[in-house]
Structure formats: C-alpha cells, structure tokens
Short mmCIF file of N, CA and C in Angstrom, two decimals:
data_model
loop_
_atom_site.label_atom_id
_atom_site.label_comp_id
_atom_site.label_asym_id
_atom_site.label_seq_id
_atom_site.Cartn_x
_atom_site.Cartn_y
_atom_site.Cartn_z
N GLY A 12 19.31 -21.28 -0.24
CA GLY A 12 18.11 -22.06 -0.15
C GLY A 12 18.37 -23.41 0.48
N ARG A 13 17.47 -24.31 0.21
CA ARG A 13 17.51 -25.66 0.77
C ARG A 13 18.81 -26.38 0.43
N GLU A 14 19.24 -26.22 -0.82
CA GLU A 14 20.47 -26.90 -1.25
C GLU A 14 21.69 -26.43 -0.46
N ASP A 15 21.70 -25.16 -0.09
CA ASP A 15 22.82 -24.63 0.70
C ASP A 15 22.91 -25.34 2.05
N PHE A 16 21.76 -25.57 2.69
CA PHE A 16 21.76 -26.27 3.98
C PHE A 16 22.15 -27.74 3.82
N LEU A 17 21.67 -28.36 2.74
CA LEU A 17 21.96 -29.79 2.52
C LEU A 17 23.45 -30.04 2.26
N ALA A 18 24.18 -29.01 1.88
CA ALA A 18 25.61 -29.14 1.59
C ALA A 18 26.43 -29.41 2.86
N PHE A 19 25.87 -29.09 4.03
CA PHE A 19 26.57 -29.33 5.30
C PHE A 19 26.37 -30.77 5.75
N ASP A 20 27.47 -31.38 6.25
CA ASP A 20 27.39 -32.74 6.79
C ASP A 20 26.45 -32.73 8.00
N GLY A 21 25.61 -33.75 8.07
CA GLY A 21 24.72 -33.89 9.21
C GLY A 21 23.38 -33.18 9.07
N ILE A 22 23.20 -32.44 7.99
CA ILE A 22 21.91 -31.76 7.77
C ILE A 22 21.19 -32.48 6.64
N GLY A 23 20.09 -33.12 7.03
CA GLY A 23 19.26 -33.82 6.06
C GLY A 23 18.10 -32.95 5.61
N GLU A 24 17.19 -33.57 4.91
CA GLU A 24 16.02 -32.86 4.34
C GLU A 24 15.18 -32.19 5.43
N ALA A 25 14.89 -32.92 6.51
CA ALA A 25 14.04 -32.38 7.57
C ALA A 25 14.68 -31.16 8.25
N LYS A 26 15.98 -31.26 8.57
CA LYS A 26 16.65 -30.12 9.21
C LYS A 26 16.79 -28.94 8.25
N ALA A 27 17.02 -29.23 6.98
CA ALA A 27 17.12 -28.14 5.99
C ALA A 27 15.80 -27.38 5.92
N CYS A 28 14.68 -28.11 5.91
CA CYS A 28 13.37 -27.45 5.88
C CYS A 28 13.13 -26.63 7.15
N LEU A 29 13.53 -27.19 8.29
CA LEU A 29 13.38 -26.48 9.56
C LEU A 29 14.21 -25.19 9.55
N LEU A 30 15.45 -25.27 9.08
CA LEU A 30 16.31 -24.08 9.03
C LEU A 30 15.75 -23.03 8.07
N MET A 31 15.18 -23.48 6.96
CA MET A 31 14.57 -22.53 6.02
C MET A 31 13.38 -21.83 6.66
N ALA A 32 12.59 -22.59 7.43
CA ALA A 32 11.43 -22.00 8.11
C ALA A 32 11.89 -20.97 9.14
N VAL A 33 12.92 -21.28 9.90
CA VAL A 33 13.46 -20.34 10.90
C VAL A 33 13.97 -19.07 10.21
N ALA A 34 14.67 -19.23 9.10
CA ALA A 34 15.18 -18.07 8.36
C ALA A 34 14.03 -17.19 7.86
N GLU A 35 12.97 -17.81 7.38
CA GLU A 35 11.81 -17.05 6.90
C GLU A 35 11.13 -16.29 8.04
N ILE A 36 10.98 -16.93 9.19
CA ILE A 36 10.38 -16.26 10.35
C ILE A 36 11.23 -15.08 10.78
N ALA A 37 12.55 -15.26 10.80
CA ALA A 37 13.46 -14.16 11.18
C ALA A 37 13.33 -13.01 10.19
N LYS A 38 13.26 -13.32 8.90
CA LYS A 38 13.13 -12.28 7.88
C LYS A 38 11.83 -11.50 8.06
N ARG A 39 10.73 -12.21 8.31
CA ARG A 39 9.45 -11.54 8.51
C ARG A 39 9.45 -10.67 9.76
N ALA A 40 10.03 -11.15 10.83
CA ALA A 40 10.10 -10.37 12.07
C ALA A 40 10.92 -9.10 11.85
N TYR A 41 12.04 -9.22 11.15
CA TYR A 41 12.88 -8.05 10.86
C TYR A 41 12.13 -7.05 10.00
N THR A 42 11.42 -7.54 8.98
CA THR A 42 10.66 -6.66 8.09
C THR A 42 9.58 -5.92 8.86
N GLN A 43 8.88 -6.61 9.75
CA GLN A 43 7.84 -5.97 10.55
C GLN A 43 8.42 -4.88 11.44
N ARG A 44 9.57 -5.15 12.07
CA ARG A 44 10.20 -4.12 12.92
C ARG A 44 10.63 -2.93 12.10
N ARG A 45 11.23 -3.18 10.91
CA ARG A 45 11.67 -2.08 10.05
C ARG A 45 10.49 -1.25 9.57
N THR A 46 9.41 -1.92 9.15
CA THR A 46 8.22 -1.22 8.66
C THR A 46 7.63 -0.36 9.75
N ALA A 47 7.56 -0.87 10.97
CA ALA A 47 6.94 -0.13 12.07
C ALA A 47 7.69 1.16 12.40
N SER A 48 8.96 1.25 12.04
CA SER A 48 9.73 2.45 12.36
C SER A 48 9.58 3.53 11.29
N ILE A 49 8.92 3.20 10.16
CA ILE A 49 8.74 4.17 9.09
C ILE A 49 7.53 5.02 9.39
N GLN A 50 7.71 6.34 9.29
CA GLN A 50 6.62 7.27 9.53
C GLN A 50 6.39 8.07 8.26
N ILE A 51 5.13 8.12 7.82
CA ILE A 51 4.77 8.82 6.59
C ILE A 51 4.19 10.18 6.97
N GLU A 52 4.89 11.25 6.63
CA GLU A 52 4.47 12.58 7.06
C GLU A 52 4.06 13.50 5.92
N SER A 53 4.20 13.05 4.66
CA SER A 53 3.82 13.91 3.54
C SER A 53 3.41 13.06 2.35
N PRO A 54 2.63 13.63 1.43
CA PRO A 54 2.28 12.88 0.22
C PRO A 54 3.51 12.46 -0.59
N LYS A 55 4.53 13.30 -0.64
CA LYS A 55 5.75 12.95 -1.38
C LYS A 55 6.43 11.73 -0.75
N GLN A 56 6.50 11.72 0.56
CA GLN A 56 7.11 10.59 1.25
C GLN A 56 6.30 9.31 1.01
N ALA A 57 4.98 9.43 1.00
CA ALA A 57 4.12 8.28 0.71
C ALA A 57 4.35 7.79 -0.71
N ALA A 58 4.41 8.71 -1.66
CA ALA A 58 4.64 8.34 -3.06
C ALA A 58 6.01 7.67 -3.23
N ASP A 59 7.02 8.23 -2.59
CA ASP A 59 8.36 7.65 -2.68
C ASP A 59 8.38 6.22 -2.13
N TYR A 60 7.58 5.98 -1.10
CA TYR A 60 7.54 4.67 -0.45
C TYR A 60 7.09 3.57 -1.40
N VAL A 61 6.15 3.90 -2.31
CA VAL A 61 5.63 2.86 -3.22
C VAL A 61 6.04 3.06 -4.68
N MET A 62 6.70 4.16 -5.00
CA MET A 62 7.04 4.47 -6.39
C MET A 62 7.77 3.33 -7.09
N GLN A 63 8.79 2.80 -6.45
CA GLN A 63 9.58 1.74 -7.08
C GLN A 63 8.78 0.46 -7.28
N LEU A 64 7.77 0.26 -6.45
CA LEU A 64 6.94 -0.94 -6.57
C LEU A 64 5.96 -0.85 -7.74
N LEU A 65 5.49 0.37 -8.03
CA LEU A 65 4.37 0.50 -8.96
C LEU A 65 4.66 1.17 -10.29
N ARG A 66 5.71 1.93 -10.40
CA ARG A 66 5.83 2.80 -11.58
C ARG A 66 6.07 2.08 -12.90
N TYR A 67 6.64 0.89 -12.88
CA TYR A 67 6.91 0.17 -14.13
C TYR A 67 5.87 -0.90 -14.45
N GLU A 68 4.88 -1.05 -13.60
CA GLU A 68 3.89 -2.10 -13.83
C GLU A 68 3.07 -1.81 -15.08
N LYS A 69 2.77 -2.87 -15.82
CA LYS A 69 1.98 -2.74 -17.05
C LYS A 69 0.50 -2.86 -16.78
N GLN A 70 0.15 -3.30 -15.57
CA GLN A 70 -1.24 -3.40 -15.16
C GLN A 70 -1.48 -2.41 -14.03
N GLU A 71 -2.74 -2.09 -13.81
CA GLU A 71 -3.06 -1.19 -12.71
C GLU A 71 -3.08 -1.98 -11.41
N TYR A 72 -2.36 -1.48 -10.43
CA TYR A 72 -2.33 -2.07 -9.09
C TYR A 72 -3.03 -1.12 -8.14
N VAL A 73 -3.80 -1.67 -7.22
CA VAL A 73 -4.41 -0.90 -6.15
C VAL A 73 -3.79 -1.40 -4.86
N MET A 74 -3.25 -0.48 -4.09
CA MET A 74 -2.51 -0.83 -2.88
C MET A 74 -2.94 0.08 -1.74
N MET A 75 -2.92 -0.44 -0.53
CA MET A 75 -3.25 0.38 0.62
C MET A 75 -2.13 0.29 1.64
N LEU A 76 -1.77 1.44 2.18
CA LEU A 76 -0.79 1.52 3.25
C LEU A 76 -1.57 1.70 4.55
N HIS A 77 -1.31 0.84 5.53
CA HIS A 77 -1.99 0.89 6.83
C HIS A 77 -1.10 1.64 7.82
N LEU A 78 -1.68 2.59 8.52
CA LEU A 78 -0.93 3.42 9.46
C LEU A 78 -1.59 3.42 10.83
N ASP A 79 -0.77 3.63 11.86
CA ASP A 79 -1.34 3.79 13.19
C ASP A 79 -1.68 5.27 13.42
N THR A 80 -2.05 5.63 14.63
CA THR A 80 -2.46 7.01 14.91
C THR A 80 -1.32 8.02 14.78
N ARG A 81 -0.08 7.55 14.86
CA ARG A 81 1.08 8.44 14.75
C ARG A 81 1.74 8.39 13.37
N LEU A 82 1.03 7.83 12.39
CA LEU A 82 1.47 7.76 10.99
C LEU A 82 2.63 6.78 10.76
N HIS A 83 2.81 5.85 11.69
CA HIS A 83 3.79 4.79 11.48
C HIS A 83 3.16 3.70 10.62
N VAL A 84 3.94 3.16 9.70
CA VAL A 84 3.43 2.13 8.80
C VAL A 84 3.26 0.81 9.55
N LEU A 85 2.04 0.28 9.49
CA LEU A 85 1.75 -1.03 10.06
C LEU A 85 1.96 -2.13 9.01
N GLY A 86 1.74 -1.77 7.76
CA GLY A 86 1.90 -2.73 6.68
C GLY A 86 1.30 -2.20 5.39
N LYS A 87 1.43 -2.98 4.35
CA LYS A 87 0.83 -2.60 3.07
C LYS A 87 0.19 -3.83 2.47
N ASP A 88 -0.79 -3.58 1.62
CA ASP A 88 -1.55 -4.68 1.06
C ASP A 88 -1.88 -4.36 -0.38
N VAL A 89 -1.54 -5.27 -1.29
CA VAL A 89 -1.99 -5.14 -2.68
C VAL A 89 -3.41 -5.67 -2.71
N LEU A 90 -4.36 -4.81 -3.05
CA LEU A 90 -5.77 -5.16 -2.99
C LEU A 90 -6.30 -5.68 -4.31
N PHE A 91 -5.71 -5.21 -5.39
CA PHE A 91 -6.23 -5.60 -6.69
C PHE A 91 -5.19 -5.38 -7.77
N ILE A 92 -5.16 -6.27 -8.73
CA ILE A 92 -4.34 -6.09 -9.92
C ILE A 92 -5.30 -6.11 -11.09
N GLY A 93 -5.30 -5.02 -11.88
CA GLY A 93 -6.29 -4.88 -12.94
C GLY A 93 -5.75 -5.25 -14.30
N THR A 94 -6.58 -4.99 -15.28
CA THR A 94 -6.18 -5.21 -16.66
C THR A 94 -5.34 -4.03 -17.10
N LEU A 95 -4.95 -4.02 -18.36
CA LEU A 95 -4.08 -2.97 -18.88
C LEU A 95 -4.67 -1.58 -18.68
N ASP A 96 -6.00 -1.43 -18.79
CA ASP A 96 -6.57 -0.09 -18.75
C ASP A 96 -7.63 0.13 -17.68
N GLN A 97 -7.90 -0.87 -16.84
CA GLN A 97 -8.87 -0.62 -15.78
C GLN A 97 -8.67 -1.57 -14.62
N SER A 98 -9.17 -1.16 -13.47
CA SER A 98 -9.20 -2.04 -12.31
C SER A 98 -10.59 -1.97 -11.71
N MET A 99 -10.97 -3.03 -11.07
CA MET A 99 -12.26 -3.07 -10.41
C MET A 99 -12.00 -3.52 -8.98
N PHE A 100 -12.37 -2.70 -8.02
CA PHE A 100 -12.22 -3.08 -6.64
C PHE A 100 -13.34 -2.43 -5.86
N SER A 101 -13.63 -2.97 -4.70
CA SER A 101 -14.76 -2.47 -3.94
C SER A 101 -14.32 -1.82 -2.64
N THR A 102 -15.18 -0.94 -2.16
CA THR A 102 -14.95 -0.29 -0.88
C THR A 102 -14.86 -1.34 0.22
N ARG A 103 -15.68 -2.36 0.12
CA ARG A 103 -15.69 -3.43 1.12
C ARG A 103 -14.31 -4.08 1.24
N GLU A 104 -13.69 -4.40 0.10
CA GLU A 104 -12.36 -5.03 0.12
C GLU A 104 -11.33 -4.11 0.78
N LEU A 105 -11.44 -2.81 0.49
CA LEU A 105 -10.49 -1.86 1.06
C LEU A 105 -10.59 -1.81 2.57
N PHE A 106 -11.82 -1.76 3.09
CA PHE A 106 -11.98 -1.66 4.53
C PHE A 106 -11.72 -2.98 5.24
N CYS A 107 -11.98 -4.11 4.59
CA CYS A 107 -11.62 -5.40 5.19
C CYS A 107 -10.12 -5.44 5.45
N SER A 108 -9.35 -4.98 4.48
CA SER A 108 -7.90 -4.95 4.61
C SER A 108 -7.47 -4.05 5.77
N ALA A 109 -8.05 -2.85 5.83
CA ALA A 109 -7.67 -1.88 6.86
C ALA A 109 -8.07 -2.35 8.25
N LEU A 110 -9.27 -2.90 8.37
CA LEU A 110 -9.74 -3.37 9.68
C LEU A 110 -8.92 -4.56 10.16
N LYS A 111 -8.58 -5.45 9.24
CA LYS A 111 -7.77 -6.62 9.60
C LYS A 111 -6.41 -6.19 10.13
N ALA A 112 -5.84 -5.13 9.55
CA ALA A 112 -4.53 -4.62 9.98
C ALA A 112 -4.63 -3.75 11.23
N ARG A 113 -5.86 -3.48 11.69
CA ARG A 113 -6.11 -2.59 12.84
C ARG A 113 -5.57 -1.19 12.58
N ALA A 114 -5.71 -0.75 11.35
CA ALA A 114 -5.21 0.57 10.96
C ALA A 114 -6.16 1.66 11.47
N ALA A 115 -5.59 2.75 11.94
CA ALA A 115 -6.37 3.92 12.32
C ALA A 115 -6.51 4.86 11.13
N GLN A 116 -5.53 4.78 10.22
CA GLN A 116 -5.47 5.66 9.06
C GLN A 116 -4.94 4.86 7.88
N VAL A 117 -5.33 5.27 6.69
CA VAL A 117 -4.87 4.58 5.49
C VAL A 117 -4.55 5.58 4.39
N ILE A 118 -3.68 5.14 3.50
CA ILE A 118 -3.41 5.87 2.26
C ILE A 118 -3.65 4.86 1.14
N LEU A 119 -4.47 5.25 0.18
CA LEU A 119 -4.74 4.41 -0.97
C LEU A 119 -3.80 4.81 -2.10
N PHE A 120 -3.30 3.83 -2.82
CA PHE A 120 -2.43 4.08 -3.96
C PHE A 120 -2.95 3.31 -5.15
N HIS A 121 -2.79 3.85 -6.32
CA HIS A 121 -2.86 3.02 -7.51
C HIS A 121 -1.98 3.66 -8.56
N ASN A 122 -1.60 2.86 -9.53
CA ASN A 122 -0.71 3.34 -10.57
C ASN A 122 -1.50 3.51 -11.86
N HIS A 123 -1.01 4.36 -12.72
CA HIS A 123 -1.51 4.49 -14.08
C HIS A 123 -0.41 3.99 -15.01
N PRO A 124 -0.59 2.82 -15.60
CA PRO A 124 0.45 2.25 -16.48
C PRO A 124 0.85 3.16 -17.63
N SER A 125 0.00 4.12 -17.99
CA SER A 125 0.35 5.07 -19.06
C SER A 125 1.49 5.98 -18.65
N GLY A 126 1.74 6.09 -17.33
CA GLY A 126 2.77 6.98 -16.82
C GLY A 126 2.24 8.34 -16.42
N ASP A 127 1.01 8.68 -16.84
CA ASP A 127 0.39 9.96 -16.51
C ASP A 127 -0.47 9.78 -15.26
N PRO A 128 -0.09 10.41 -14.15
CA PRO A 128 -0.82 10.20 -12.91
C PRO A 128 -2.11 11.02 -12.76
N ALA A 129 -2.51 11.77 -13.78
CA ALA A 129 -3.71 12.61 -13.67
C ALA A 129 -4.93 11.74 -13.35
N PRO A 130 -5.71 12.12 -12.33
CA PRO A 130 -6.87 11.31 -11.95
C PRO A 130 -8.01 11.41 -12.96
N SER A 131 -8.68 10.29 -13.19
CA SER A 131 -9.86 10.30 -14.05
C SER A 131 -11.06 10.74 -13.21
N GLU A 132 -12.16 11.03 -13.88
CA GLU A 132 -13.39 11.37 -13.16
C GLU A 132 -13.81 10.21 -12.27
N GLU A 133 -13.63 8.97 -12.75
CA GLU A 133 -13.96 7.80 -11.94
C GLU A 133 -13.08 7.72 -10.69
N ASP A 134 -11.79 8.04 -10.84
CA ASP A 134 -10.88 8.06 -9.68
C ASP A 134 -11.38 9.04 -8.63
N ILE A 135 -11.77 10.23 -9.08
CA ILE A 135 -12.21 11.28 -8.16
C ILE A 135 -13.51 10.87 -7.47
N LYS A 136 -14.46 10.37 -8.24
CA LYS A 136 -15.75 9.95 -7.69
C LYS A 136 -15.56 8.83 -6.67
N PHE A 137 -14.80 7.81 -7.03
CA PHE A 137 -14.59 6.69 -6.14
C PHE A 137 -13.90 7.13 -4.85
N THR A 138 -12.93 8.01 -4.96
CA THR A 138 -12.18 8.45 -3.78
C THR A 138 -13.06 9.25 -2.84
N ARG A 139 -13.92 10.09 -3.36
CA ARG A 139 -14.84 10.85 -2.50
C ARG A 139 -15.81 9.91 -1.78
N GLU A 140 -16.29 8.90 -2.49
CA GLU A 140 -17.17 7.91 -1.86
C GLU A 140 -16.42 7.15 -0.78
N LEU A 141 -15.17 6.81 -1.07
CA LEU A 141 -14.34 6.09 -0.11
C LEU A 141 -14.09 6.93 1.14
N GLU A 142 -13.86 8.22 0.95
CA GLU A 142 -13.63 9.10 2.09
C GLU A 142 -14.85 9.14 3.00
N GLN A 143 -16.04 9.20 2.41
CA GLN A 143 -17.27 9.19 3.21
C GLN A 143 -17.45 7.86 3.93
N ALA A 144 -17.19 6.77 3.24
CA ALA A 144 -17.31 5.45 3.86
C ALA A 144 -16.31 5.28 5.00
N ALA A 145 -15.12 5.83 4.83
CA ALA A 145 -14.09 5.74 5.88
C ALA A 145 -14.59 6.37 7.18
N GLN A 146 -15.29 7.49 7.04
CA GLN A 146 -15.84 8.16 8.22
C GLN A 146 -16.76 7.22 9.00
N LEU A 147 -17.55 6.44 8.27
CA LEU A 147 -18.52 5.56 8.92
C LEU A 147 -17.87 4.46 9.73
N VAL A 148 -16.71 3.97 9.29
CA VAL A 148 -16.05 2.88 10.03
C VAL A 148 -14.95 3.39 10.96
N GLY A 149 -14.77 4.71 11.03
CA GLY A 149 -13.81 5.28 11.96
C GLY A 149 -12.36 5.16 11.53
N ILE A 150 -12.13 5.06 10.23
CA ILE A 150 -10.77 5.02 9.70
C ILE A 150 -10.57 6.29 8.88
N ARG A 151 -9.44 6.92 9.06
CA ARG A 151 -9.14 8.16 8.34
C ARG A 151 -8.46 7.83 7.01
N LEU A 152 -9.07 8.28 5.91
CA LEU A 152 -8.42 8.18 4.60
C LEU A 152 -7.57 9.44 4.47
N ILE A 153 -6.27 9.29 4.68
CA ILE A 153 -5.36 10.44 4.65
C ILE A 153 -5.20 10.97 3.23
N ASP A 154 -5.07 10.05 2.27
CA ASP A 154 -4.77 10.47 0.91
C ASP A 154 -5.04 9.33 -0.05
N HIS A 155 -5.15 9.68 -1.30
CA HIS A 155 -5.15 8.72 -2.41
C HIS A 155 -4.07 9.25 -3.34
N VAL A 156 -3.06 8.43 -3.59
CA VAL A 156 -1.92 8.85 -4.39
C VAL A 156 -1.91 8.00 -5.66
N ILE A 157 -1.86 8.68 -6.81
CA ILE A 157 -1.75 7.97 -8.08
C ILE A 157 -0.30 8.08 -8.54
N ILE A 158 0.27 6.93 -8.85
CA ILE A 158 1.67 6.84 -9.25
C ILE A 158 1.76 6.77 -10.77
N GLY A 159 2.60 7.62 -11.33
CA GLY A 159 2.93 7.56 -12.76
C GLY A 159 4.40 7.24 -12.90
N ASP A 160 4.98 7.59 -14.02
CA ASP A 160 6.40 7.35 -14.24
C ASP A 160 7.19 8.53 -13.68
N HIS A 161 7.81 8.35 -12.53
CA HIS A 161 8.56 9.39 -11.82
C HIS A 161 7.69 10.56 -11.38
N ARG A 162 6.37 10.39 -11.41
CA ARG A 162 5.46 11.46 -11.01
C ARG A 162 4.33 10.86 -10.18
N TYR A 163 3.70 11.71 -9.41
CA TYR A 163 2.55 11.27 -8.63
C TYR A 163 1.57 12.43 -8.52
N ILE A 164 0.34 12.08 -8.22
CA ILE A 164 -0.68 13.08 -7.89
C ILE A 164 -1.26 12.68 -6.54
N SER A 165 -1.30 13.63 -5.61
CA SER A 165 -1.90 13.42 -4.30
C SER A 165 -3.27 14.10 -4.29
N PHE A 166 -4.31 13.33 -3.97
CA PHE A 166 -5.65 13.92 -3.88
C PHE A 166 -5.69 14.98 -2.78
N ARG A 167 -4.94 14.78 -1.72
CA ARG A 167 -4.92 15.76 -0.63
C ARG A 167 -4.24 17.05 -1.08
N GLU A 168 -3.09 16.94 -1.76
CA GLU A 168 -2.41 18.14 -2.25
C GLU A 168 -3.25 18.89 -3.27
N GLN A 169 -4.02 18.13 -4.08
CA GLN A 169 -4.87 18.76 -5.10
C GLN A 169 -6.21 19.23 -4.51
N GLU A 170 -6.38 19.01 -3.20
CA GLU A 170 -7.61 19.37 -2.47
C GLU A 170 -8.85 18.69 -3.06
N LEU A 171 -8.65 17.46 -3.55
CA LEU A 171 -9.76 16.65 -4.04
C LEU A 171 -10.42 15.88 -2.89
N ILE A 172 -9.67 15.69 -1.80
CA ILE A 172 -10.20 15.19 -0.54
C ILE A 172 -9.56 15.99 0.57
N SER A 173 -10.16 15.96 1.75
CA SER A 173 -9.62 16.76 2.85
C SER A 173 -8.47 16.04 3.56
N GLY A 174 -8.57 14.70 3.65
CA GLY A 174 -7.55 13.95 4.38
C GLY A 174 -7.65 14.11 5.87
N LYS A 175 -8.76 14.72 6.33
CA LYS A 175 -8.94 14.95 7.77
C LYS A 175 -10.08 14.09 8.29
N GLN A 176 -10.02 13.80 9.57
CA GLN A 176 -11.08 13.04 10.23
C GLN A 176 -12.14 14.03 10.72
N GLU A 177 -13.39 13.74 10.38
CA GLU A 177 -14.49 14.59 10.87
C GLU A 177 -14.68 14.36 12.34
N GLU A 178 -14.98 15.40 13.07
CA GLU A 178 -15.21 15.29 14.51
C GLU A 178 -16.69 15.05 14.77
#
C-alpha cells in the first residue's frame, strides 16, 4: 500500500498516491482482459464461476453476468443484497445494468442462504416475467442460476425457461 511506497527515499505523499493510482489502473485493465477471455458455455460453468462468491453468504445476493454474442464475459454486477430470507429487486434495475454493460446476453444468479437451491414459486414467476421483458429490449436471458451450498439449479436445465432468443 501507500506505506510501502513511502518507505523508498525520494517518494513523498503525492508520488505514493500517484503510484497507487497507477497500480489500481493496471489491476483493473488486467482484470478486464482476463474476464473478456472467459467463455461461459454451460450452466455448470456459469455456476462454478460465481459459486465461491455466493455460496457462504448469509444474505441473498442477486448478481448478473453480462455476456457478448459469443458468450464471452463482459463483466458482472451485484444488483441487490437482501435480508436473511428475501430480496427485492426490479426488472428495471436488471436491464439498466445489462444495457450499461452493452450485453447481448445475460445470466441471472442469486443464492439461497439456506443452502438449498430449489427455486420458489416467486423465483419461477419472476424469472418468466424477466425472460419476456428481455425479449422486448433485445437481450437474451440465457439462464437463471440459483446457488446453494455446493449445489446449483439452472432454470434452463430444469426447462423452466427456454434460454433462447425469439426470432
């Protein structure tokens, strides 16, 4: 950190801050390049991508993975952090995130802090509404994956959504 830079002779507060800023920019550029090379080709691969981030959380997290037309990851966004037993988020917030990232396709994720990834009736209803809304804005909802403890449920694998773009 800053103290490490200040330990060198000739580096004062201003230069230490500048060096920290350069290091942060380099880290972000590297992360963006690494993320862009990741391609998500299956629900299992998608679940594995976020499993370590979500499986131990005590609150419900809603996250979206933004993808280009070739299924390369453009980025991810935590959209909402809920209470112990519920989350509230809107379709509008989800699409604002996707449109801002210029995503052609998205995968929605959320975790169940109980560890049981089985979808609730509300999860199913919301996801079907989201799939219809996605059609209207020209973004493909590939899947909705619920993360549990070492387990996941894919709406696409369970045929709860099609995951296909309507022509």
